[in-house]
PDB file of C-alpha atoms in Angstrom:
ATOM      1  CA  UNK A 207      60.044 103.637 122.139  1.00  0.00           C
ATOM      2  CA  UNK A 208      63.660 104.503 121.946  1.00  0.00           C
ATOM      3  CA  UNK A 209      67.040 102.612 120.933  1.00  0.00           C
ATOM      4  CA  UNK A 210      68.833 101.315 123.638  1.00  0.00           C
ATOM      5  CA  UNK A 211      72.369 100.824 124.339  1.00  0.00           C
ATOM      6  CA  UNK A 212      72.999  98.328 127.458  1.00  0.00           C
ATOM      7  CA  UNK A 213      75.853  98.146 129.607  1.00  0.00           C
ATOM      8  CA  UNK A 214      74.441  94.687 131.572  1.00  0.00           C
ATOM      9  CA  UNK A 215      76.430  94.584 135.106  1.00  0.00           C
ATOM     10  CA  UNK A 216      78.515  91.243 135.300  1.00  0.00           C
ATOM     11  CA  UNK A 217      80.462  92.320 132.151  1.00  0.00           C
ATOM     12  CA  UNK A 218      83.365  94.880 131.785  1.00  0.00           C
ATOM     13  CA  UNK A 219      81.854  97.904 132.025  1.00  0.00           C
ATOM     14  CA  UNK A 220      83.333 100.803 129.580  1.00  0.00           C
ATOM     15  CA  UNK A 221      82.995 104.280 128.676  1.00  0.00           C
ATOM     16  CA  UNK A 222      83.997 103.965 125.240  1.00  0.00           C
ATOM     17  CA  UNK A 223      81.315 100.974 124.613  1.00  0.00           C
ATOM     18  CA  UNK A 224      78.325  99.115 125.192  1.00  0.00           C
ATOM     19  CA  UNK A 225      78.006  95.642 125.293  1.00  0.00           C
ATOM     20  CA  UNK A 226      73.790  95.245 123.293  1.00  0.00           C
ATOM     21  CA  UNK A 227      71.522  97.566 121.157  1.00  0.00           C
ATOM     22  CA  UNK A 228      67.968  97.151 121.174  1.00  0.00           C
ATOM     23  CA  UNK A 229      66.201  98.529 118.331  1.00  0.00           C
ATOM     24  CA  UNK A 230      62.874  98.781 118.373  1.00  0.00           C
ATOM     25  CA  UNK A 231      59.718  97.710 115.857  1.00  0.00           C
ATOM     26  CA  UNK A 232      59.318 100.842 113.589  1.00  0.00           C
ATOM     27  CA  UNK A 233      62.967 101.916 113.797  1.00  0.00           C
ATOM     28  CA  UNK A 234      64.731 102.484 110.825  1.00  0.00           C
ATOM     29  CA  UNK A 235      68.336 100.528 110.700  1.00  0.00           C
ATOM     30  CA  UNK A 236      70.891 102.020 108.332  1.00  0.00           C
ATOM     31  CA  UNK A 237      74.095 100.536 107.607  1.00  0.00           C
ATOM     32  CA  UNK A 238      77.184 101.859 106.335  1.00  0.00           C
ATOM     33  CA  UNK A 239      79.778  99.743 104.441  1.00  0.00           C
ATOM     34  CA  UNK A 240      83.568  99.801 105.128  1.00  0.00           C
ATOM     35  CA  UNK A 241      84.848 103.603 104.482  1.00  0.00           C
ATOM     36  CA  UNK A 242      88.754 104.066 104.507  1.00  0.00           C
ATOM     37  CA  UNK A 243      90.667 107.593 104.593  1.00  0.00           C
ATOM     38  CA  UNK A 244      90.140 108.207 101.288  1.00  0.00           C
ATOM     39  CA  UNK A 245      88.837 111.657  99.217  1.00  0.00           C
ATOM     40  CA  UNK A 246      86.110 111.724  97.122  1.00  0.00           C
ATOM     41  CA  UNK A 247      88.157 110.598  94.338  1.00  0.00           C
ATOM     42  CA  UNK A 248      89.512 107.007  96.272  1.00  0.00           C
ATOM     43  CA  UNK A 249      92.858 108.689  96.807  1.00  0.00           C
ATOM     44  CA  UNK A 250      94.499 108.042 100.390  1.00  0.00           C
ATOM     45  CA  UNK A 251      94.184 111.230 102.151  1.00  0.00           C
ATOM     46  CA  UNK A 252      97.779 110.485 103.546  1.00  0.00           C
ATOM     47  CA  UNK A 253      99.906 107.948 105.170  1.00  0.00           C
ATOM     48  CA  UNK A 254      99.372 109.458 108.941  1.00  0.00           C
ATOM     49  CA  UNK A 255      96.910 107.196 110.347  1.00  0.00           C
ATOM     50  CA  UNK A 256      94.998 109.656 112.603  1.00  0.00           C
ATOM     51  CA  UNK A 257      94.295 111.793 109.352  1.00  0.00           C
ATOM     52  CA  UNK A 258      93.046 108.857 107.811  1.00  0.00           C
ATOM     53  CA  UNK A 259      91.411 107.864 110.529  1.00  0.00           C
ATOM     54  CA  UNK A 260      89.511 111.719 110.707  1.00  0.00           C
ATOM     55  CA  UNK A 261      88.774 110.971 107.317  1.00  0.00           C
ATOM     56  CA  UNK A 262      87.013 107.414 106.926  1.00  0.00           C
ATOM     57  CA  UNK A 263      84.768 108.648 110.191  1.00  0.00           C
ATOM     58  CA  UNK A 264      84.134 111.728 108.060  1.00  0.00           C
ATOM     59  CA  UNK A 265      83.301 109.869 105.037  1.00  0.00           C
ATOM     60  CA  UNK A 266      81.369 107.498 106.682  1.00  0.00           C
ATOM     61  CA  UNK A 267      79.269 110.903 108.088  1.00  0.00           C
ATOM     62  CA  UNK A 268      78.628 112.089 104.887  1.00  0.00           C
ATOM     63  CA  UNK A 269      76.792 108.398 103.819  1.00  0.00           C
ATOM     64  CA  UNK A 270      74.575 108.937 107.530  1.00  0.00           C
ATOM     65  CA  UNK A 271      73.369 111.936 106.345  1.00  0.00           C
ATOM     66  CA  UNK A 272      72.751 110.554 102.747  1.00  0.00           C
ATOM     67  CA  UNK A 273      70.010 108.420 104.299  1.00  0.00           C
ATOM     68  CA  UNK A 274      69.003 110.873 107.084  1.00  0.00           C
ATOM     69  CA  UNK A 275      71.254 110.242 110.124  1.00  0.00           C
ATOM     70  CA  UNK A 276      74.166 111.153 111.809  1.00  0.00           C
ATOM     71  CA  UNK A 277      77.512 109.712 113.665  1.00  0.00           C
ATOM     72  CA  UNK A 278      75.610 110.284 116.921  1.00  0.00           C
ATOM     73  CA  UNK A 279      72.609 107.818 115.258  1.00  0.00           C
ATOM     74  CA  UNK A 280      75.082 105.013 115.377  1.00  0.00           C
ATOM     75  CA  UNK A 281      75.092 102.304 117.679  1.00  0.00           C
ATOM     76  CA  UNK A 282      77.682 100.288 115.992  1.00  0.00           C
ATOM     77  CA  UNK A 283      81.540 100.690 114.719  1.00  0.00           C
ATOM     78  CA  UNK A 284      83.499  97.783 113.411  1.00  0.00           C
ATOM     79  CA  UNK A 285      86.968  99.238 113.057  1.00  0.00           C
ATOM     80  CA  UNK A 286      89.437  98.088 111.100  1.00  0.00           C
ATOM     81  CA  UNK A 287      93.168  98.988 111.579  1.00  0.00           C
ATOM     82  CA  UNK A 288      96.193  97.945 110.050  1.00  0.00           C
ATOM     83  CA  UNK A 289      98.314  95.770 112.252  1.00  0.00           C
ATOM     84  CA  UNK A 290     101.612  98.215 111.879  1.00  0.00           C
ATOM     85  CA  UNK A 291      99.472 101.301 112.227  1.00  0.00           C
ATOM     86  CA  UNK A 292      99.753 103.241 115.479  1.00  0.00           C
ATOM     87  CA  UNK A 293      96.296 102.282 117.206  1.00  0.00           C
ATOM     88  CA  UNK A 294      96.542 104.486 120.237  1.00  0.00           C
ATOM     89  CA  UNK A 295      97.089 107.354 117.367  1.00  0.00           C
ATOM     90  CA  UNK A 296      94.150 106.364 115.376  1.00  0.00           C
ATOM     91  CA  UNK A 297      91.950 105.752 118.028  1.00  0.00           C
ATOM     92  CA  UNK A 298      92.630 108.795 119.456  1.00  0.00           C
ATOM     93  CA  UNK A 299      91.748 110.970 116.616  1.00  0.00           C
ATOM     94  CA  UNK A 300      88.492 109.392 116.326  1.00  0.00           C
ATOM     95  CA  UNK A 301      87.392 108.955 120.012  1.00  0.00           C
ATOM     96  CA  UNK A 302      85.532 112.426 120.368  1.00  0.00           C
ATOM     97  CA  UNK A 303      83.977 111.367 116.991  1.00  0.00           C
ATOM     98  CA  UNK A 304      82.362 108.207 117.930  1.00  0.00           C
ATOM     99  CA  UNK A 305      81.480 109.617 121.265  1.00  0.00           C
ATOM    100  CA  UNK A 306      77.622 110.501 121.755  1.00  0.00           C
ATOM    101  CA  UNK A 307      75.772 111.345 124.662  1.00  0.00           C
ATOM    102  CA  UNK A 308      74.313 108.635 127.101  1.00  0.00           C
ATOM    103  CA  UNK A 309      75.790 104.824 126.606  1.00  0.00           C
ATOM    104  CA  UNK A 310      78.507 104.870 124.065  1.00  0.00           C
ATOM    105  CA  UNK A 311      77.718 102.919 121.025  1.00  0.00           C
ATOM    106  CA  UNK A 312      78.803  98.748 120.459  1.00  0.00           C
ATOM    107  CA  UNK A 313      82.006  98.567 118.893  1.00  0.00           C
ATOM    108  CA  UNK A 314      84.035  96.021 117.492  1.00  0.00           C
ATOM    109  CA  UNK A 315      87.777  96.381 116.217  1.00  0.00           C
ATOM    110  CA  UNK A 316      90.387  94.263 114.871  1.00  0.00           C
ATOM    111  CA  UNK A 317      94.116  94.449 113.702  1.00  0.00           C
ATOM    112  CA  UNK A 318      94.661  93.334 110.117  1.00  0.00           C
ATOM    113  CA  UNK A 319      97.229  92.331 107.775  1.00  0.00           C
ATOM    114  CA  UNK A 320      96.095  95.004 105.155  1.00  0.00           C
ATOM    115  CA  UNK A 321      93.013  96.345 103.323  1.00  0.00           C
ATOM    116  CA  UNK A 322      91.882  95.998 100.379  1.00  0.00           C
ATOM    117  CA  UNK A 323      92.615  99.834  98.997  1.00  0.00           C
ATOM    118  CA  UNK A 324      96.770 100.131  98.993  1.00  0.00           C
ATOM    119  CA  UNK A 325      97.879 102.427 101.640  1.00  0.00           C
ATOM    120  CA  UNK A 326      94.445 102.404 103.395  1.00  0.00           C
ATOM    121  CA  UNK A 327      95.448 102.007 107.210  1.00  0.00           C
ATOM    122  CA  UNK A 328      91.745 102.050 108.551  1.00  0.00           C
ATOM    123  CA  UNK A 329      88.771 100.950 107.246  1.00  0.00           C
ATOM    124  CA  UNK A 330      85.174 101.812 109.685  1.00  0.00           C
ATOM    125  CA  UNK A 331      81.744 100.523 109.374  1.00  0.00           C
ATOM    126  CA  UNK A 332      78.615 101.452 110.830  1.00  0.00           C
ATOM    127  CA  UNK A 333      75.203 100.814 111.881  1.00  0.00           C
ATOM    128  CA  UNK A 334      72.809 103.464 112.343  1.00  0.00           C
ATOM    129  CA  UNK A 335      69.176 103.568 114.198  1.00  0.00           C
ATOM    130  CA  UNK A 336      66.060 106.023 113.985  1.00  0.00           C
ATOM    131  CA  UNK A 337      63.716 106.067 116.222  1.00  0.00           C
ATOM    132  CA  UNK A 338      60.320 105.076 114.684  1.00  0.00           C
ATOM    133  CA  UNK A 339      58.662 108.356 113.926  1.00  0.00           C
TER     134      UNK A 339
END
């Protein structure tokens, strides 16, 4: 049985995200905590907010395929952006990132005062699924 990402008619339908993920008995569920634009030594990678943005989807690649998965194995964002960032910037840096084939994966953004690393513009979380094997 495979994951499924539902786009149920009588709600806005999107191409950048579905609406329910079904996961199925035997799938394995990874999920990846908050990851900001950061290098592998915490440092901001700079105060441009689609390079940061490149960078906290990047980093939050590298903890996927830690535990076996990839950004197209997600089927949920949260997105977190700094209320004076640019959002159509960020988002559009990471758009052909989050993008996988078939139904788009769940996602769920918000503007916020700040975050909890200083300078940190965008902070991204994931949830990953595996088929059962």
């Amino acid at each position: 049985m495979n994951i499924r990402l539902l786009q149920p008619a009588g709600l806005v339908a999107s191409p950048a995200f579905s609406h329910t993920a079904i996961v199925p008995p035997g799938a394995t569920t990874i999920y990846v905590g908050g990851q900001n634009g950061v290098d592998e030594n915490g440092s901001v990678v700079s105060a441009d907010i689609a390079e940061q943005s490149l960078r906290a989807v990047e980093n939050a690649g590298v903890a996927l395929e830690a535990a076996g998965a990839t950004l197209g194995d997600v089927i949920a964002w949260t997105v977190l952006i700094d209320a004076d960032a640019d959002l159509r910037a960020a988002y559009g840096a990471i758009a052909p990132k989050l993008a996988r084939p078939g139904a788009p994966p769940l996602v769920t953004a918000a503007r916020v005062a700040g975050l909890a690393v200083p300078g940190a513009l965008i902070e991204v979380s994931a949830i990953a699924a595996l088929p059962p094997r």
